[in-house]
Structures are given as C-alpha cells and as structure tokens.
Coordinates of C-alpha atoms in Angstrom, one line a residue:
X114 CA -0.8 -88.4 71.6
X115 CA -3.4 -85.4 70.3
X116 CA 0.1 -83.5 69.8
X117 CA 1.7 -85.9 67.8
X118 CA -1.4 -86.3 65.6
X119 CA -1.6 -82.5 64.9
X120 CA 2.1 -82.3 64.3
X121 CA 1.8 -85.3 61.7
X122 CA -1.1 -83.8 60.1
X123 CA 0.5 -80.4 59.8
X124 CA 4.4 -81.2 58.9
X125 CA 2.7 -82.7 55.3
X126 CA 0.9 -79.8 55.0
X127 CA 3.7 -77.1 55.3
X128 CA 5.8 -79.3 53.3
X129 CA 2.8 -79.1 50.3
X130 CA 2.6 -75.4 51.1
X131 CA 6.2 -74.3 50.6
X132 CA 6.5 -76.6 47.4
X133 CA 2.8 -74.8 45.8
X134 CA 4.3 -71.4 46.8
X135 CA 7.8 -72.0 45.4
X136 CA 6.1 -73.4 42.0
X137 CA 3.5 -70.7 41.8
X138 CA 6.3 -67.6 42.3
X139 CA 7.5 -66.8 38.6
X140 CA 11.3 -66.7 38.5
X141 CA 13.4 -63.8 39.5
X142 CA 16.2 -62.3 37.7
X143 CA 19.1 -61.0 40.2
X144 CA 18.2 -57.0 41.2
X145 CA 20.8 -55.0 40.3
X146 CA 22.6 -52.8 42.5
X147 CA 21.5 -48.9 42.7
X148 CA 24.8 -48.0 40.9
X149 CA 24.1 -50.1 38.2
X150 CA 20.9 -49.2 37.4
X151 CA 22.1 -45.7 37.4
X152 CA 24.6 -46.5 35.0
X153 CA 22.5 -48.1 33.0
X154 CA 19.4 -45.4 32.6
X155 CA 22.2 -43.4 32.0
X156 CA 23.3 -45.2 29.0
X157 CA 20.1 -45.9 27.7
X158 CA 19.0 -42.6 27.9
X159 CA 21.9 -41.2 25.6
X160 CA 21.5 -44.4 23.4
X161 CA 17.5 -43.9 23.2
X162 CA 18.7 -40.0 22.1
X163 CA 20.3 -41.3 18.7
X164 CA 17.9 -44.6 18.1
X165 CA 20.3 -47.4 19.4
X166 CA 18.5 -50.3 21.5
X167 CA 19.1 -50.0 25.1
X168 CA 21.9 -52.3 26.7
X169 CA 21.8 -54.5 29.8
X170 CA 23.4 -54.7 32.8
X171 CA 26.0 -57.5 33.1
X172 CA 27.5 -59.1 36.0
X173 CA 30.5 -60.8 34.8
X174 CA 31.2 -56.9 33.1
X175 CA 30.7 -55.1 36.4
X176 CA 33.2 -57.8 38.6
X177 CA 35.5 -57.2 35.9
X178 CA 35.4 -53.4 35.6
X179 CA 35.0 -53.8 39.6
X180 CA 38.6 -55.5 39.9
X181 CA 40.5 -53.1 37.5
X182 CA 39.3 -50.1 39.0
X183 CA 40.6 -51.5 42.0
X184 CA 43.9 -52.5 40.6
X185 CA 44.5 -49.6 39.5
X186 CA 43.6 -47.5 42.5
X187 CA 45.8 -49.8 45.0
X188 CA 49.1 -50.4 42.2
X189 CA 48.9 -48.2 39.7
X190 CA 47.9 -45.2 41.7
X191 CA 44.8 -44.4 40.6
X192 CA 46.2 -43.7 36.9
X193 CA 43.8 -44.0 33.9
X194 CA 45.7 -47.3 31.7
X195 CA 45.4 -47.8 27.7
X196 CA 43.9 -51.6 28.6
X197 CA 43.4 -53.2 26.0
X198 CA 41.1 -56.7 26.9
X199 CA 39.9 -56.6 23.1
X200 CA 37.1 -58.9 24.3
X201 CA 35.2 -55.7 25.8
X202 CA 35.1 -51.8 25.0
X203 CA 36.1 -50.1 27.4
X204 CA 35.6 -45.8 28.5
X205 CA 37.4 -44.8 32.2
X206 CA 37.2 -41.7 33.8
X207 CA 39.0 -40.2 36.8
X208 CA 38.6 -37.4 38.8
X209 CA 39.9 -35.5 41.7
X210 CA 37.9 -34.0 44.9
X211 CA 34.8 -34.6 43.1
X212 CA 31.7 -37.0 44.3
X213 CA 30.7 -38.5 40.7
X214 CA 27.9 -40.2 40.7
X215 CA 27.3 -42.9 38.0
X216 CA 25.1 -41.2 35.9
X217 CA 27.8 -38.0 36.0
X218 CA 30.2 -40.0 35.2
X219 CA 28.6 -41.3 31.9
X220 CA 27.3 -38.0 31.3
X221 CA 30.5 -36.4 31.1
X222 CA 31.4 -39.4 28.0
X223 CA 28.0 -38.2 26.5
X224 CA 29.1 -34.6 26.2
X225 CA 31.7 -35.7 23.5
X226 CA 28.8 -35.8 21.6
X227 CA 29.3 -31.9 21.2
X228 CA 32.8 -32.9 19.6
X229 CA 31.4 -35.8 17.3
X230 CA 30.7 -34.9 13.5
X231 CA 28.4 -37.8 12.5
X232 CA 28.2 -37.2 8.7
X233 CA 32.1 -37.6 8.7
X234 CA 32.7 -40.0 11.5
X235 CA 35.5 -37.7 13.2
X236 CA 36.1 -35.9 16.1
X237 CA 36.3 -32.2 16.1
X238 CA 40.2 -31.0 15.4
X239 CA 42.0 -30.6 19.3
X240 CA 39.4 -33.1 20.6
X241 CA 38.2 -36.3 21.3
X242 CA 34.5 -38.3 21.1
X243 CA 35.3 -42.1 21.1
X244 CA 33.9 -42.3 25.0
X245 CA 31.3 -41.2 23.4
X246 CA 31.0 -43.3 20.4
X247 CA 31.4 -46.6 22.8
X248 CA 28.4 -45.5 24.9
X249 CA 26.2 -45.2 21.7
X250 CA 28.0 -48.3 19.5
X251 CA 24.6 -49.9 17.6
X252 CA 26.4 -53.1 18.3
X253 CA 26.8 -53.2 21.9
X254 CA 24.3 -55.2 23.6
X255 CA 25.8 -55.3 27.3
X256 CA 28.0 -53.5 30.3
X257 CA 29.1 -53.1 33.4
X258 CA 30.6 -50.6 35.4
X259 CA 32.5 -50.0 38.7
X260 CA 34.0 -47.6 40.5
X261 CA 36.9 -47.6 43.1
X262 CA 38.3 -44.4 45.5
X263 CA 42.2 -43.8 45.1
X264 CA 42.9 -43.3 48.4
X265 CA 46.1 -41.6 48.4
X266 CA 45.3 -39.5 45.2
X267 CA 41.5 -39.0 47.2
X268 CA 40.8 -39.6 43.2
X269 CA 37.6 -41.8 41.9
X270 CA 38.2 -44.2 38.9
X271 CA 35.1 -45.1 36.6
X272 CA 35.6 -47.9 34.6
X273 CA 32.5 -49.5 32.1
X274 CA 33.5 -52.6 29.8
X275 CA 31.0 -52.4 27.1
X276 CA 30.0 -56.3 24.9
X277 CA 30.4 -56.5 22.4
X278 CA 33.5 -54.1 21.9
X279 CA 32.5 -52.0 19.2
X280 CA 34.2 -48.4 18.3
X281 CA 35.5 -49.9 14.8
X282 CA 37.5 -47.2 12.9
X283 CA 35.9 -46.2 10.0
X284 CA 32.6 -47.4 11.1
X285 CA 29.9 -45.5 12.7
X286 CA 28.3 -46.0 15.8
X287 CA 24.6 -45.9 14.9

C-alpha cells in the first residue's frame, strides 16, 4: 500500500515536471550538418567581402542539390549538366583525385572573382566569373549544397542551388 501511495504521488509529479521543462526550453531550429555550415561560412565570407547580406542554409536546397549530385554520379557518370531548374541558381564543380572539402569547393567559384570586372559587368576575355557572380548575387537569400563521389570516375561532384536564382544578364550582383 506505502508503494502505491508513493508511486501516485510521484507519476503527477514527473508528468508536471516534463511539461514545465518542455515549456520553459526555447525552441530549437534543426543543427545543420558540418558540411553545411562549412558551406555556408564559406559563402558568407566572400559575400561579407563585397557587402551582400549573408545567406542561409536551406534544407529543401541541400536534398535537392543532394539528389542531383547523385544522379548524376550513378547515370550520367559523374558529368557536370547545363540544368536548368530556373526556380534556383545553380554553380557545380567536379574534380578528379582530389578530397574537396566544402569550403574548397566554394573557394575555387570565389577565385573568379580575379576574372570579374565589376565597373563593366563582364568576365575577363578567355574566361569565365558567373560561379562567381551566383555566390555574391545581392538577391539571393538562401542555399544548399551537396556533394556525391563518382565511383567509377573516383571524381567528386559539388552541386549548390542558390534562392532566389539571381545571375541576371545585364545586372550586377551587388
């Protein structure tokens, strides 16, 4: 009888416990994976570089990025594609026997700043800069990034889908 008086008494009290503690905890956004932060900072840091407001990670982004990377390292052999979703920007990068990181990867679209003449909006002649360009657009506010191993190429595909798309011709990016 003295046990089921101590369990009654303490069953209401772990019940008021868990609901104080669950009401008293501010709310949590998701953490983001190590990869994405990276991806991120690395964005942000090239964005903070030329004034633009930093962008934020976005899920829906990454699982897209995530499934064409993969797509194209299992069908279309690891092969950079000229998709198009018009919905999202988009920069890709592959390479070949060489362990990029995330933040490599987006520095390596940040070094077409060296090619990029801001006062006329062009690239230099024999190059290109609109990687570039999509990673500092004023008027992106989001991305997301993935990356996927070509097994039989032993390649690495980066893909980032930048929202909104941005990289208007004629229009400059900041």
């Amino acid at each position: 009888m003295a046990i089921t008086h101590h369990i009654i008494i303490l069953v209401p009290l772990l019940v008021i416990s868990t609901v104080v503690s669950a009401v008293s905890k501010p709310a949590e956004t998701p953490a983001i994976s190590v990869a994405a932060k990276a991806f991120t900072e690395a964005h942000n840091k090239a964005r903070a570089m030329v004034g633009v407001s930093p962008l934020v990670w976005n899920q829906t982004l990454e699982t897209a990025a995530y499934w064409l990377a993969r797509y194209q390292g299992e069908v279309e052999k690891c092969e950079v594609t000229s998709f198009n979703p018009r919905k999202y920007g988009t920069n890709q990068l592959w390479t070949k026997g060489l362990a990029l990181t995330p933040s490599l990867a987006v520095k390596a679209w940040v070094n077409e700043k060296a090619f990029y003449d801001y006062k006329s909006n062009t690239c230099a002649p024999k190059h290109t800069c609109g990687v570039y360009k999509r990673v500092v657009w004023r008027g992106t506010k989001e991305l997301g990034c993935a990356q996927a191993m070509c097994a039989k190429e032993s390649a690495l595909l980066t893909i980032c889908f930048y929202y909104p798309a941005g990289n208007v011709i004629g229009q400059k990016p900041y």
